[in-house]
Tab-separated table of C-alpha atoms and ligand atoms in Angstrom:
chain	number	residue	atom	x	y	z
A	1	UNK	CA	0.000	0.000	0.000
A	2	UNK	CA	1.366	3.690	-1.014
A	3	UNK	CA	2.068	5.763	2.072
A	4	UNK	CA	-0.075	8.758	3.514
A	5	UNK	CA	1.554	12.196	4.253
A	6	UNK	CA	0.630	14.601	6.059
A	7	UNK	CA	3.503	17.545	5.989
A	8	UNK	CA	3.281	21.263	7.433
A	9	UNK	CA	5.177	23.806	5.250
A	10	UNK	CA	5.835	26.818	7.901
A	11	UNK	CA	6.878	29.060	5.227
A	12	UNK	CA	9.048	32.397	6.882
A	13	UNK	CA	7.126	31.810	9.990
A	14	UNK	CA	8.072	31.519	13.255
A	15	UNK	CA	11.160	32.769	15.270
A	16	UNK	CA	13.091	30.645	17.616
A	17	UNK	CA	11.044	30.513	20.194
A	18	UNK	CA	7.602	29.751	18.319
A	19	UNK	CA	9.480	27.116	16.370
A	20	UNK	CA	10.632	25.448	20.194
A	21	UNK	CA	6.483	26.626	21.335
A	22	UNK	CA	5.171	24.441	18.335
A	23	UNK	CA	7.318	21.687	18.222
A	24	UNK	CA	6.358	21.550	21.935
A	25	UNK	CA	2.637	21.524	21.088
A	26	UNK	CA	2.834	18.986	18.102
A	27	UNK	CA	4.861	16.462	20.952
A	28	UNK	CA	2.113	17.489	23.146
A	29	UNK	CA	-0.514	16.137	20.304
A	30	UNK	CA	0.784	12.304	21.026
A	31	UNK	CA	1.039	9.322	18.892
A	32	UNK	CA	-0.289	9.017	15.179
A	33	UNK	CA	-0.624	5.547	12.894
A	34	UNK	CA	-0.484	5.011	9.562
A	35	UNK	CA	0.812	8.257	8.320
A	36	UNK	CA	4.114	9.984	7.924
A	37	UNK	CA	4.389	13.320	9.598
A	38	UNK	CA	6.692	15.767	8.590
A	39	UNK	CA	6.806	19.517	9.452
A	40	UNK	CA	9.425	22.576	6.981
A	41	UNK	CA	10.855	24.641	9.469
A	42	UNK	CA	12.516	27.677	7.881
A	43	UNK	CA	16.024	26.813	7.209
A	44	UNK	CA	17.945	28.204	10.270
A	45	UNK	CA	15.798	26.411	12.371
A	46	UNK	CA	16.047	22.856	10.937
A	47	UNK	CA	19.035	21.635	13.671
A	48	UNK	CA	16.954	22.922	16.489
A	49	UNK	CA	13.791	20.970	14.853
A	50	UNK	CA	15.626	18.212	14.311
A	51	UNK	CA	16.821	18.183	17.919
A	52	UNK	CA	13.867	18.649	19.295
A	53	UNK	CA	11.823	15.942	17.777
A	54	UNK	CA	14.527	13.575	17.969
A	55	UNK	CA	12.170	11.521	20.416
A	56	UNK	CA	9.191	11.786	18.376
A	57	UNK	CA	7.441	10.442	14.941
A	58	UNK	CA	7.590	13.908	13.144
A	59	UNK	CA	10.034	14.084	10.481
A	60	UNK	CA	11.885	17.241	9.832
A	61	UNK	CA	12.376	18.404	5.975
A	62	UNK	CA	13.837	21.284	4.289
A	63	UNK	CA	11.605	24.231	2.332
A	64	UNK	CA	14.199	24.237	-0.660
A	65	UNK	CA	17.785	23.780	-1.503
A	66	UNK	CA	19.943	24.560	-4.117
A	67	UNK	CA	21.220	22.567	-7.040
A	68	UNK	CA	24.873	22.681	-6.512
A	69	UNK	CA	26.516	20.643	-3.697
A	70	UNK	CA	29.163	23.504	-2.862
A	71	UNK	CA	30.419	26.788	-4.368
A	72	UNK	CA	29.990	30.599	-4.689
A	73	UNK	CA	26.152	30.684	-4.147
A	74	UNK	CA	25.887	33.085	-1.418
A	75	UNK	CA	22.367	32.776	0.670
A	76	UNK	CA	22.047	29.054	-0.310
A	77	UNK	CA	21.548	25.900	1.260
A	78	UNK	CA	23.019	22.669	-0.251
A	79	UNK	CA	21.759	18.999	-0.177
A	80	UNK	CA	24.673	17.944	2.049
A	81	UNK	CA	24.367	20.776	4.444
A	82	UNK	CA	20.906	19.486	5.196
A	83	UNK	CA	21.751	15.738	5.533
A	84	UNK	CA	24.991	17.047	8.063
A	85	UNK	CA	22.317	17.728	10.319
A	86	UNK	CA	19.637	14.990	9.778
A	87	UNK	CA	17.306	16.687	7.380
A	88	UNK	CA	16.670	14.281	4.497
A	89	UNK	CA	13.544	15.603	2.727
A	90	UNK	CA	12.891	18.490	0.918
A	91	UNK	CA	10.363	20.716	-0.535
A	92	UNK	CA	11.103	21.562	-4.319
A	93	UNK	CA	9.255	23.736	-6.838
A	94	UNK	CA	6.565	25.696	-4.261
A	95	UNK	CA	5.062	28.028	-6.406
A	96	UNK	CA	6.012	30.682	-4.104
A	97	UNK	CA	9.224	29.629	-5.391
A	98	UNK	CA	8.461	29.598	-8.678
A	99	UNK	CA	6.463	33.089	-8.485
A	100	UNK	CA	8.517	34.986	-6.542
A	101	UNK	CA	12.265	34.099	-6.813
A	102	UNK	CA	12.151	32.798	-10.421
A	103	UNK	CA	12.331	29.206	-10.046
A	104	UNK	CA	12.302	28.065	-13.625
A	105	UNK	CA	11.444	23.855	-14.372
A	106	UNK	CA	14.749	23.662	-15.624
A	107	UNK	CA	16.622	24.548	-12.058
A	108	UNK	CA	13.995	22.343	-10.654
A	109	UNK	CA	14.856	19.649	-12.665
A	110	UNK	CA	18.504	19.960	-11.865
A	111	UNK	CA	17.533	20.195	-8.055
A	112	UNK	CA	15.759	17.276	-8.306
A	113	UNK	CA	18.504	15.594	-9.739
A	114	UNK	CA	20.884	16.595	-7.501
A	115	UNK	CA	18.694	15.551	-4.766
A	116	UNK	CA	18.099	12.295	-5.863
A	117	UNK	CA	21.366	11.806	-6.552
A	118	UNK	CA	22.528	12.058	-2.891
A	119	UNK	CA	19.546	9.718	-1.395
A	120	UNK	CA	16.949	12.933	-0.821
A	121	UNK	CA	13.503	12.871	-1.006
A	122	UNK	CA	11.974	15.249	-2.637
A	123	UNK	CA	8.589	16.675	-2.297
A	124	UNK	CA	7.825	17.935	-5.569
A	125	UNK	CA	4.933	20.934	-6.090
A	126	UNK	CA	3.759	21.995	-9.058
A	127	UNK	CA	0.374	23.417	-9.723
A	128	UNK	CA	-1.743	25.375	-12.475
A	129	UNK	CA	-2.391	29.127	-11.733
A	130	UNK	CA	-6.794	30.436	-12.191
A	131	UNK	CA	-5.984	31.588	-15.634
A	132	UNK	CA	-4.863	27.981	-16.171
A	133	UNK	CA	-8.127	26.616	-15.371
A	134	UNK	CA	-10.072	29.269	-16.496
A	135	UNK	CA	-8.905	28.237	-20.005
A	136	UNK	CA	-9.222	24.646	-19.381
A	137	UNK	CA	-5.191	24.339	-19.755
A	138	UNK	CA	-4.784	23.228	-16.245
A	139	UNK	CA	-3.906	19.462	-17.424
A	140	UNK	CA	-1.630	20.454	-19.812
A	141	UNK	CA	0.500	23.038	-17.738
A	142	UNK	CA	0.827	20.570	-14.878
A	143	UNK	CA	1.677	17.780	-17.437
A	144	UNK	CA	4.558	20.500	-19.153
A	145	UNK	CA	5.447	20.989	-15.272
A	146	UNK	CA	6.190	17.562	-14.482
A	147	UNK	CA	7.463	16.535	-18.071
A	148	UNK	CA	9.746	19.645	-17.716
A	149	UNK	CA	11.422	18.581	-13.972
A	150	UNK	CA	11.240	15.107	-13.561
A	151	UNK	CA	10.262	12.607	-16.356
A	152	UNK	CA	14.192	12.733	-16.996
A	153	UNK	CA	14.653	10.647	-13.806
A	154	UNK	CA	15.781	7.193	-13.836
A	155	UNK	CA	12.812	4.946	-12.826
A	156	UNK	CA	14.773	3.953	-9.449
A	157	UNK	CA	14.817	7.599	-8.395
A	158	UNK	CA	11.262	7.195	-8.044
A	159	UNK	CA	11.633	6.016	-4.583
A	160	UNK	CA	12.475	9.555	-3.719
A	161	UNK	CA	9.335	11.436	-4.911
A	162	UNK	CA	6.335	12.475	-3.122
A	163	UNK	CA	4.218	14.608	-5.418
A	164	UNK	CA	2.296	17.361	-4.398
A	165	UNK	CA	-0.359	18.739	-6.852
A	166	UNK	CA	-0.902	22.704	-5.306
A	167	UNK	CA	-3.321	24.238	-7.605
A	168	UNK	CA	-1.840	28.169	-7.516
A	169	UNK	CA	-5.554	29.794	-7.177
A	170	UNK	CA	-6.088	27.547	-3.434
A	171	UNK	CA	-2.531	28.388	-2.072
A	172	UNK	CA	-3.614	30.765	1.084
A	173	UNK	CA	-6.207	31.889	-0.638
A	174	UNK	CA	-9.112	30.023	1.828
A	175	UNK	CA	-10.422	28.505	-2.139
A	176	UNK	CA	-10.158	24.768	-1.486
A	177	UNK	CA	-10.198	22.633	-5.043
A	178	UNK	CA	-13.169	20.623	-4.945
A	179	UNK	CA	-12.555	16.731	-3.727
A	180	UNK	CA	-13.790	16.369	-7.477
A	181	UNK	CA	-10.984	18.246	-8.456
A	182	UNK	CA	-8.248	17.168	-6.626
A	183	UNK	CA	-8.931	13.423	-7.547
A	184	UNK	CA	-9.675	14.179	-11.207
A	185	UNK	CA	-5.818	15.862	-11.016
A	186	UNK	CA	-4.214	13.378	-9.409
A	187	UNK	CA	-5.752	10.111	-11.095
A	188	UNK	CA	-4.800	12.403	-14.233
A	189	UNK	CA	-1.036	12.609	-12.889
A	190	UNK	CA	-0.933	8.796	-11.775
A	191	UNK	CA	-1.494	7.722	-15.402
A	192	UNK	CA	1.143	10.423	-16.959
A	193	UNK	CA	3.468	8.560	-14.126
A	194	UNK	CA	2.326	5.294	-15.433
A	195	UNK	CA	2.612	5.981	-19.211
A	196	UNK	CA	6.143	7.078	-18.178
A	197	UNK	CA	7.500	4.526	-15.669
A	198	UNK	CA	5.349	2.081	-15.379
A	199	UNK	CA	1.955	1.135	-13.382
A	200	UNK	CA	4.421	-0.148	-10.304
A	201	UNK	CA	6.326	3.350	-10.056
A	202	UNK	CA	2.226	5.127	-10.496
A	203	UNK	CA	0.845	3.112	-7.598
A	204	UNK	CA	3.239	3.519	-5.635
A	205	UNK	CA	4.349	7.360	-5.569
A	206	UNK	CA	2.912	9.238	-3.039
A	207	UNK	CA	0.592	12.382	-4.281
A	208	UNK	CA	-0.501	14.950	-1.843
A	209	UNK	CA	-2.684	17.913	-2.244
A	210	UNK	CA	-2.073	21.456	-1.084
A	211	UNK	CA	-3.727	24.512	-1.374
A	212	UNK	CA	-6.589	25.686	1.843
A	213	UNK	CA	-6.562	22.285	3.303
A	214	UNK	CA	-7.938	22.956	7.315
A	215	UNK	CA	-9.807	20.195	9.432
A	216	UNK	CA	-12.775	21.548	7.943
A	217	UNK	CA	-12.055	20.172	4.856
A	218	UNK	CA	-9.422	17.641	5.474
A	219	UNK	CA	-11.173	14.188	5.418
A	220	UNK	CA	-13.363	14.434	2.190
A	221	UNK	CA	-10.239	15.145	0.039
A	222	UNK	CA	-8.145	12.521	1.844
A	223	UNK	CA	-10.855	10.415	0.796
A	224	UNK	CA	-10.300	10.204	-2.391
A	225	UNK	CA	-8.535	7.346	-3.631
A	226	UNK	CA	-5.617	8.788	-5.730
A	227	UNK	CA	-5.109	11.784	-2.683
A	228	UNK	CA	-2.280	10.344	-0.519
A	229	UNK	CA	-2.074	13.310	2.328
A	230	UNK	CA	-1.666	16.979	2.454
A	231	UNK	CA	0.693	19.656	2.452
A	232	UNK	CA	-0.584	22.403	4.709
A	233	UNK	CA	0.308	25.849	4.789
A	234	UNK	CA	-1.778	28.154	7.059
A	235	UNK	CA	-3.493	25.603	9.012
A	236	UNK	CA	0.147	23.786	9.917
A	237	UNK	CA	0.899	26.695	12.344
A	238	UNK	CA	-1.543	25.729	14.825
A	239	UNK	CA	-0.965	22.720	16.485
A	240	UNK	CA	-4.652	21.844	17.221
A	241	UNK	CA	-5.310	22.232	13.405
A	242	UNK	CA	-2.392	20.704	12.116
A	243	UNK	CA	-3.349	17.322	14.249
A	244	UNK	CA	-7.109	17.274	13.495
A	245	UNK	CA	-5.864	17.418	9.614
A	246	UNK	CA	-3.182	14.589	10.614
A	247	UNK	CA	-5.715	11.989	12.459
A	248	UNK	CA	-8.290	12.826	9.156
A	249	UNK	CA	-6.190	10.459	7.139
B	1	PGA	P1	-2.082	26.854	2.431
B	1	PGA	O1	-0.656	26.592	1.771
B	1	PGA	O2	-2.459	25.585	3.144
B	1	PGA	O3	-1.868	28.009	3.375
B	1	PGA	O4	-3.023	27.171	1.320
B	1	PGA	C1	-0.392	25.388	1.137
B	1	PGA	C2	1.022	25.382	0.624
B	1	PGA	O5	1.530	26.430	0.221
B	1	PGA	O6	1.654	24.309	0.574
């Protein structure tokens, strides 16, 4: 059986001491079955997350990192620095990334690669913007998206993907794609991954959905069969939430 996900992207949220007071609240929360947890500290806080929940279920994984292993990138964060301290899972290709620092599929595709490469899992966003759907295009961009970063991938680096389908127009936004939706994209993504690699690699990657996901709405789009977990913005930065969206799997 493919794995459920549940993973909190905290975004540049949080100082110190509201990482250690949430951390503190998601131990508080208890045990969890049959679902990996993972929260995305931003990245000066990872060491301290990862210390923290050393004793605990709740993996800690990176918000991005670059595509070179070393060198004259200043600001950057590499894929080695991360495993050093025990991070290794990453967010690549949020389309805050893509929107507001330039993120183009062809640096995801190399940071995908280079992640791979070095035994990192990647969670992998990609997503169609309103205008998208508005024209009916939104299969075809998010096909072009995935084509575009990682249908260059050797079928054993499979292992290291988690999708996560984040349609652009639900990202903070409180607009929730319908459960219709959301399994209409991801059966749709399944088969491209099955056309490509095979039905084994398809049923068995991992495809999440993002965009306004809250307890509210949690457990009818989890319900879906091809919707494997969440990744939560907003509603990861409450404890209470974050759990209630966890134990909806
Ligand atoms: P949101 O963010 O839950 O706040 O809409 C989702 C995301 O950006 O992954």
């Amino acid at each position: 059986m493919r794995k459920k996900i549940v993973a909190g992207n905290w975004k540049l949220n949080n100082n110190q001491q509201e990482t250690t007071a949430l951390i503190s609240a998601l131990k508080a929360k208890g045990s969890f079955t049959g679902v990996e947890v993972k929260v995305a500290p931003t990245s000066i806080h990872l060491a301290q997350a990862v210390a923290e929940l050393n004793d605990s279920a709740i993996e800690v994984i990176g918000q991005n990192m670059h595509q070179a292993t070393h060198g004259a990138f200043t600001g950057e964060i590499s894929v080695g620095m991360l495993q050093s301290i025990g991070v290794n899972s990453v967010i690549l290709g949020h389309s805050e990334r893509r929107a507001y620092f330039n993120e183009t599929d062809e640096a995801l595709a190399q940071k995908v690669s280079t992640a791979v490469d070095h035994d990192m899992e990647v969670v992998f966003c990609f997503g169609e913007e309103l205008e998208d759907r508005k024209a009916d295009n939104h299969f075809a961009v998010v096909e072009g998206q995935l084509r575009k970063a990682l249908f260059g991938l050797n079928p054993t680096d499979w292992k290291y993907i988690v999708l996560a389908y984040e349609p652009v127009w639900a990202i903070g936004t409180g607009e929730t794609a319908s459960p219709e939706q959301a399994q209409e994209m991801h059966a749709f993504i399944r088969n491209l991954v099955a056309e490509a690699f095979g039905a084994a690699i398809a049923e068995n990657v991992a495809i999440l959905y993002g965009g306004s996901v809250k307890p509210a709405n949690a457990q009818e789009i989890f319900s879906k069969p091809d919707v494997d977990g969440g990744l939560i913005g907003g509603a990861a930065l409450n404890a209470d939430d974050f759990f209630a969206i966890v134990h909806s799997i």
